[in-house]
Short mmCIF file of C-alpha atoms in Angstrom, two decimals:
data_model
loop_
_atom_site.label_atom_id
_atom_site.label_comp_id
_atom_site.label_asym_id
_atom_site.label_seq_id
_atom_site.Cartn_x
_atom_site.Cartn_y
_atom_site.Cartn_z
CA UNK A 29 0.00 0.00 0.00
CA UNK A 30 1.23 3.62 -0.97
CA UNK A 31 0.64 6.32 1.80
CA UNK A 32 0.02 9.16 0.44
CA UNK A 33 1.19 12.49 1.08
CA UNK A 34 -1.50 15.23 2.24
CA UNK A 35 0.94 17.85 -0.40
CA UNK A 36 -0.13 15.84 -3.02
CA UNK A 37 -2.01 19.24 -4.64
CA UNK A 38 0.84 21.41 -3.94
CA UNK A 39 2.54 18.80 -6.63
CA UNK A 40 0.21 19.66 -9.76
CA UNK A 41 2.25 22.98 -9.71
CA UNK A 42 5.77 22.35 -9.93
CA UNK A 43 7.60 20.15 -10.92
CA UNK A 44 10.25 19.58 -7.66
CA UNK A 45 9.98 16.32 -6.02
CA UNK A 46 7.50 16.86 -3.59
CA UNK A 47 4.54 14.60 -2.12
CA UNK A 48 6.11 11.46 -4.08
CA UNK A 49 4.46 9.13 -1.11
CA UNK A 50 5.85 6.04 0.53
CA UNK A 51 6.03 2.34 0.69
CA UNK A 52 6.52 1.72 4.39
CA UNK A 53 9.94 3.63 5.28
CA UNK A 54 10.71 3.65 1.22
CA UNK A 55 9.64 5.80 -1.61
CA UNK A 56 7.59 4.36 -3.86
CA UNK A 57 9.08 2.40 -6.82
CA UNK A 58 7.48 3.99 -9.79
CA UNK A 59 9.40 7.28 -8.02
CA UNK A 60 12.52 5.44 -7.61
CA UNK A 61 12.44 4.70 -11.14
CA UNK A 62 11.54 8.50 -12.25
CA UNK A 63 14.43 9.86 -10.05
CA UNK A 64 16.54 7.63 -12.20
CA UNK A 65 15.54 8.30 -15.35
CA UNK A 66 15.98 11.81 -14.64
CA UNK A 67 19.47 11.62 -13.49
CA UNK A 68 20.00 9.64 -16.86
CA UNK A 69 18.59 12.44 -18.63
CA UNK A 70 20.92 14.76 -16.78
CA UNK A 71 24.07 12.86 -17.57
CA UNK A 72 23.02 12.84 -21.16
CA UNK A 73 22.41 16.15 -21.76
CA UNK A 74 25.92 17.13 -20.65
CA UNK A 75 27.54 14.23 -22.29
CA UNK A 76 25.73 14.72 -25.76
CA UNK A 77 27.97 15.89 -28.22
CA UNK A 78 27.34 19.05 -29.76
CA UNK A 79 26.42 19.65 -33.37
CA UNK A 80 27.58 22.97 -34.43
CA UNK A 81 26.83 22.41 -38.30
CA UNK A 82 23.29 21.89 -37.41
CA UNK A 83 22.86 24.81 -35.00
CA UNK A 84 25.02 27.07 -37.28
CA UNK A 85 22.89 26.23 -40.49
CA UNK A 86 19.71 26.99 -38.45
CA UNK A 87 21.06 30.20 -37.34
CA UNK A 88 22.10 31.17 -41.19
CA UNK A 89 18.33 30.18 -41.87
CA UNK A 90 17.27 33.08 -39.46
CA UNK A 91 19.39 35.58 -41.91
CA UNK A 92 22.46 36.21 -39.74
CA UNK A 93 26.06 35.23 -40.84
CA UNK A 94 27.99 33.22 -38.50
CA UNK A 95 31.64 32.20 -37.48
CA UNK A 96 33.19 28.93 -35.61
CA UNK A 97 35.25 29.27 -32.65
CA UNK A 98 35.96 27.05 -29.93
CA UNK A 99 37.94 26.89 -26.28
CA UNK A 100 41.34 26.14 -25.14
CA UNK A 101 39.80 22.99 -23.81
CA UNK A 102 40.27 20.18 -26.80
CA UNK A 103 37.96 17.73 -25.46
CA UNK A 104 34.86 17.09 -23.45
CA UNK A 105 36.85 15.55 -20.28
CA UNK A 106 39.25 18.48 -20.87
CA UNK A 107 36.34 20.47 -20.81
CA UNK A 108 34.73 19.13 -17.72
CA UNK A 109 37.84 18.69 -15.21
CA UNK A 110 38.94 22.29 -16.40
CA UNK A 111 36.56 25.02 -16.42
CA UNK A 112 39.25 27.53 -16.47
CA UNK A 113 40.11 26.32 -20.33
CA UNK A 114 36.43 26.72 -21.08
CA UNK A 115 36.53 30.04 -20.37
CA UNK A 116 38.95 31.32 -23.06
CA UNK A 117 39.66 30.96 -26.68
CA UNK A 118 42.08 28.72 -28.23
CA UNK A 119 44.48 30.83 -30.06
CA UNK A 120 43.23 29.56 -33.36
CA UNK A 121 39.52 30.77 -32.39
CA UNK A 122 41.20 34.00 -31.51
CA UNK A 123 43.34 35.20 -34.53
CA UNK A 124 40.34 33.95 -36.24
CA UNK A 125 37.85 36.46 -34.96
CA UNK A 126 40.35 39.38 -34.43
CA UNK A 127 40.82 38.50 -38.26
CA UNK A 128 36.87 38.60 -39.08
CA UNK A 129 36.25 41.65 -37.03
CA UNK A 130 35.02 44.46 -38.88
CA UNK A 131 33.23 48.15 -38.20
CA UNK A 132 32.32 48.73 -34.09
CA UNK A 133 28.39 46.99 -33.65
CA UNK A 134 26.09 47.44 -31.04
CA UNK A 135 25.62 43.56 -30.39
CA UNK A 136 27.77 40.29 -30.63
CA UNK A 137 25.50 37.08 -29.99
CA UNK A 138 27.42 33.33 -29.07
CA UNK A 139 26.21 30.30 -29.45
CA UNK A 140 27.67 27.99 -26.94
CA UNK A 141 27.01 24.26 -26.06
CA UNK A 142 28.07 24.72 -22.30
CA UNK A 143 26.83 21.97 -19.84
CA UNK A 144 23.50 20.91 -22.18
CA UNK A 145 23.81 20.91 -25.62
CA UNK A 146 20.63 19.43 -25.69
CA UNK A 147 19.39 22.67 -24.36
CA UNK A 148 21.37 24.57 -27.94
CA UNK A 149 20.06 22.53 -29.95
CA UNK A 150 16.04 22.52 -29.33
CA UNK A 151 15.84 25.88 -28.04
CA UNK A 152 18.73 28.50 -29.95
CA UNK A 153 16.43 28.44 -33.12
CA UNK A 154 13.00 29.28 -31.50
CA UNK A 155 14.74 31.60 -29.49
CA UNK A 156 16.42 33.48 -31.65
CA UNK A 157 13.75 33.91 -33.93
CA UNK A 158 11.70 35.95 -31.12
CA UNK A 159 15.21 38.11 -30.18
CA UNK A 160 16.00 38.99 -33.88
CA UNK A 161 12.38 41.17 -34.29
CA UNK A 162 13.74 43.00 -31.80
CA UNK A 163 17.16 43.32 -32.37
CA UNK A 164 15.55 44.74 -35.99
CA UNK A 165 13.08 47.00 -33.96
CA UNK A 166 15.39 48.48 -32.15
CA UNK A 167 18.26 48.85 -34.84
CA UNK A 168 21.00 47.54 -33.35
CA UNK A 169 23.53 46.26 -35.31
CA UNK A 170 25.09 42.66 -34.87
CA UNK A 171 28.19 40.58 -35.23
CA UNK A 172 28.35 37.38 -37.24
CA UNK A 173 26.72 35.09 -34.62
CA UNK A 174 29.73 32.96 -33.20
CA UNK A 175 28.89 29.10 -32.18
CA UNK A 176 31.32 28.09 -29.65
CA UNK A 177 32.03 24.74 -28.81
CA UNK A 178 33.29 23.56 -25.19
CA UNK A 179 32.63 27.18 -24.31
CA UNK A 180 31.30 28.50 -20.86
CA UNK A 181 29.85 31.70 -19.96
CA UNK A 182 32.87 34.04 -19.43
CA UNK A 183 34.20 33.01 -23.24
CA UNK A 184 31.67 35.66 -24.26
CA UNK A 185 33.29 38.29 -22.92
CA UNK A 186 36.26 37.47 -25.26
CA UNK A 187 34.48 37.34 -28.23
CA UNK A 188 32.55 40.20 -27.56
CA UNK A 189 35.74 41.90 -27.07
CA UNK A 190 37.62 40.52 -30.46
CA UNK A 191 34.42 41.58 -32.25
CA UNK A 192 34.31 45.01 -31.32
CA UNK A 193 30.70 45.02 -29.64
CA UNK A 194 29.44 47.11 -26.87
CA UNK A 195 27.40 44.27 -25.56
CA UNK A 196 27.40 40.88 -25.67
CA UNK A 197 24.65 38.08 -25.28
CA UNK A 198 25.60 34.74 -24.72
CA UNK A 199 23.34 31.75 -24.85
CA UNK A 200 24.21 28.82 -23.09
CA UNK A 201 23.42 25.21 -22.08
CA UNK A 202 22.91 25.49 -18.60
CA UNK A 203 23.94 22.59 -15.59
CA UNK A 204 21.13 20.06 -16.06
CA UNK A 205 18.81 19.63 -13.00
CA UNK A 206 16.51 16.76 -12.22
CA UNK A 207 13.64 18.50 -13.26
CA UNK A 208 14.84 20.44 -16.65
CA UNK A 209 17.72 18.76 -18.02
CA UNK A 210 17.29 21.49 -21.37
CA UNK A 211 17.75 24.98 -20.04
CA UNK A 212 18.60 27.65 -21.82
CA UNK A 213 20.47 30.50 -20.27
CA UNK A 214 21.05 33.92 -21.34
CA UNK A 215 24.19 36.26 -20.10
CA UNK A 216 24.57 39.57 -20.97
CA UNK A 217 28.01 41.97 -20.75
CA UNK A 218 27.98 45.38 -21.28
CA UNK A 219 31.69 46.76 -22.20
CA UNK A 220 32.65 42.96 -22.87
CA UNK A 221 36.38 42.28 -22.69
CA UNK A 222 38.28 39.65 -20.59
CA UNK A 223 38.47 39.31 -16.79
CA UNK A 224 35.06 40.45 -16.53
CA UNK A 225 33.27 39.18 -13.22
CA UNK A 226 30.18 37.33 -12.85
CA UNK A 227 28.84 40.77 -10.66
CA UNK A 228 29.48 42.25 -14.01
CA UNK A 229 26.63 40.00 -16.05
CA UNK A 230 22.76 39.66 -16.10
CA UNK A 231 21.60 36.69 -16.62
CA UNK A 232 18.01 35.62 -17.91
CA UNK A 233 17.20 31.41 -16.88
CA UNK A 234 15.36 28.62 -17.96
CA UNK A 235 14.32 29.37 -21.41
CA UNK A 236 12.08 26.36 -22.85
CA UNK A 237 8.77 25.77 -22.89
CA UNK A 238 8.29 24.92 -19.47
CA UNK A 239 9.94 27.31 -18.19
CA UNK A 240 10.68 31.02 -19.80
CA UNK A 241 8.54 31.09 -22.71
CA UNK A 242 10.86 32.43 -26.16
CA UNK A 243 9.12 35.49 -26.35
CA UNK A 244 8.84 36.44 -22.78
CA UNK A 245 12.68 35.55 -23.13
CA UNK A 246 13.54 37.71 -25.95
CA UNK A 247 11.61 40.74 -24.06
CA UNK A 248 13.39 40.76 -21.05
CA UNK A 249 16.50 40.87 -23.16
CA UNK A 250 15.71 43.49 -25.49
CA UNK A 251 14.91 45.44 -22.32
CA UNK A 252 18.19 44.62 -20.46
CA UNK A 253 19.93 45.14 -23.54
CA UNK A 254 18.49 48.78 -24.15
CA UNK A 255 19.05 49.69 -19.98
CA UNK A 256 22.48 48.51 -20.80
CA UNK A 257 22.82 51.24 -23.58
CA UNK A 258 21.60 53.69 -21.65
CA UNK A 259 23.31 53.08 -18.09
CA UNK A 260 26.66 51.90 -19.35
CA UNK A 261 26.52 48.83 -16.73
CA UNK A 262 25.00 45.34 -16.59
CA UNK A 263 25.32 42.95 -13.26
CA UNK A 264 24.63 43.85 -10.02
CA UNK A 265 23.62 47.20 -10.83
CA UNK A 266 21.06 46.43 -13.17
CA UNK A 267 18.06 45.25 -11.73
CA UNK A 268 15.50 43.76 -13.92
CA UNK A 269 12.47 46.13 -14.22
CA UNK A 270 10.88 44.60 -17.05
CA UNK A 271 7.57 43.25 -15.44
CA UNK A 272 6.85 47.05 -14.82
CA UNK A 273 6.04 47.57 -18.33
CA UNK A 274 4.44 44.30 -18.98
CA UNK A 275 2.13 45.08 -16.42
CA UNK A 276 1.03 48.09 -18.66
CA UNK A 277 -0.85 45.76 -21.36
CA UNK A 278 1.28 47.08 -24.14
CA UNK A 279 2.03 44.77 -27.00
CA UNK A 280 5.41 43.21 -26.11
CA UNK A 281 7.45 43.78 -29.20
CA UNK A 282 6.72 47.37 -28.84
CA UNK A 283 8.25 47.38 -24.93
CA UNK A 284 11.59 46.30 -26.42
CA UNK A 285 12.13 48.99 -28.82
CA UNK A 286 12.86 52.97 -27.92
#
């Protein structure tokens, strides 16, 4: 017999591992067996490799050009036991962009697989779709969009950097959990360059369907993005003040641009 827990309603509205029950002092099995295919999931997602030709033709689909670049760290393992590698360019990626940089632009976008590439791969095209309406609403001008392979979040700041940009957005696999093994973060840099600090980045969280929905996404960027302009900073010192303005009722596309 399954006891079950008095929570159980709480449970229709998230999806943490709450009021799973027991089996005398045990959970029950069909839980047992969820917690492990989750954790499967997890390992997956970080373990899958990452196809840049199919995320970099999608991306060309959308209308923007796009460049290759990846880390000082050579290999997945490499990757994982040294974040520190992940964090820079290899010094091929790097003459290559300081080679393909062109005019000053407003924005430099990266692609990078980070700790899901499942996460790139069924969420950068839906994603970027919503973001480049607004990028062309506002008129900011862009980079070739860079797809980075064993890349973590600071790497953007390097590219951004190379490229010449004011800001940079960089979208990212993030660390699977049990519950979204997919996520899609966003981290934005005003002034990009290296040695940049975590205090000095905003970053916008689970993008996917069950979480931030694309366009609600995109929104909140646009808006950081165009604060960003304005205030010279991003991190700590820019709070996000977007749900203000959604709370007026305007059409969203029109809250992103100025």
């Amino acid at each position: 017999m399954i006891a079950r827990d008095p929570w159980s309603k709480l449970a229709r509205h998230t999806p943490a591992r709450i009021a799973l029950g027991r089996t005398g002092a045990s959970l029950p099995t069909e839980e047992v067996l969820r917690f492990a295919l989750a954790h499967a999931q997890a390992r997956d997602a970080v373990h899958t490799p990452f196809d840049a030709a199919r995320v970099e033709e999608e991306v060309r689909g959308l209308g923007f050009s796009t460049l290759r670049a990846e880390s000082a760290a050579q290999a997945r393992d490499v990757y994982l036991r040294r974040p520190d590698l992940g964090r820079r360019l290899s010094d091929e990626s790097r003459a290559r962009l300081a080679e393909a940089a062109g005019e000053p632009v407003d924005l430099a976008l990266v692609v990078a697989d980070g700790l899901s590439s499942a996460a790139v791969h069924a969420h950068t095209l839906p994603f970027l779709a919503a973001l480049k309406a607004r990028i062309t609403d506002a008129g900011w001008t862009t980079a070739p969009v860079v797809i980075a392979s064993q890349a973590r979040v600071a790497l953007g700041d390097e590219v951004g950097h190379l490229l010449k940009a004011r800001a940079v957005v960089l979208l990212v696999g993030e660390r699977p959990g049990l519950s979204s093994p997919d996520s899609l973060g966003l981290y934005l840099t005003y002034n990009p360059k290296p040695g940049r600090s975590d205090a000095e980045r905003n970053c916008i969280s689970n993008v996917r369907p069950e979480g931030l929905a694309y366009d609600l996404a995109a929104f909140k960027l646009a808006w950081h993005i165009r604060e960003a302009f304005a205030r010279q900073i991003t991190g700590v010192e820019l709070k996000d003040e977007s749900d203000l303005l959604l709370e007026t009722g305007l059409p969203p596309l029109h809250l992103g641009a100025r």
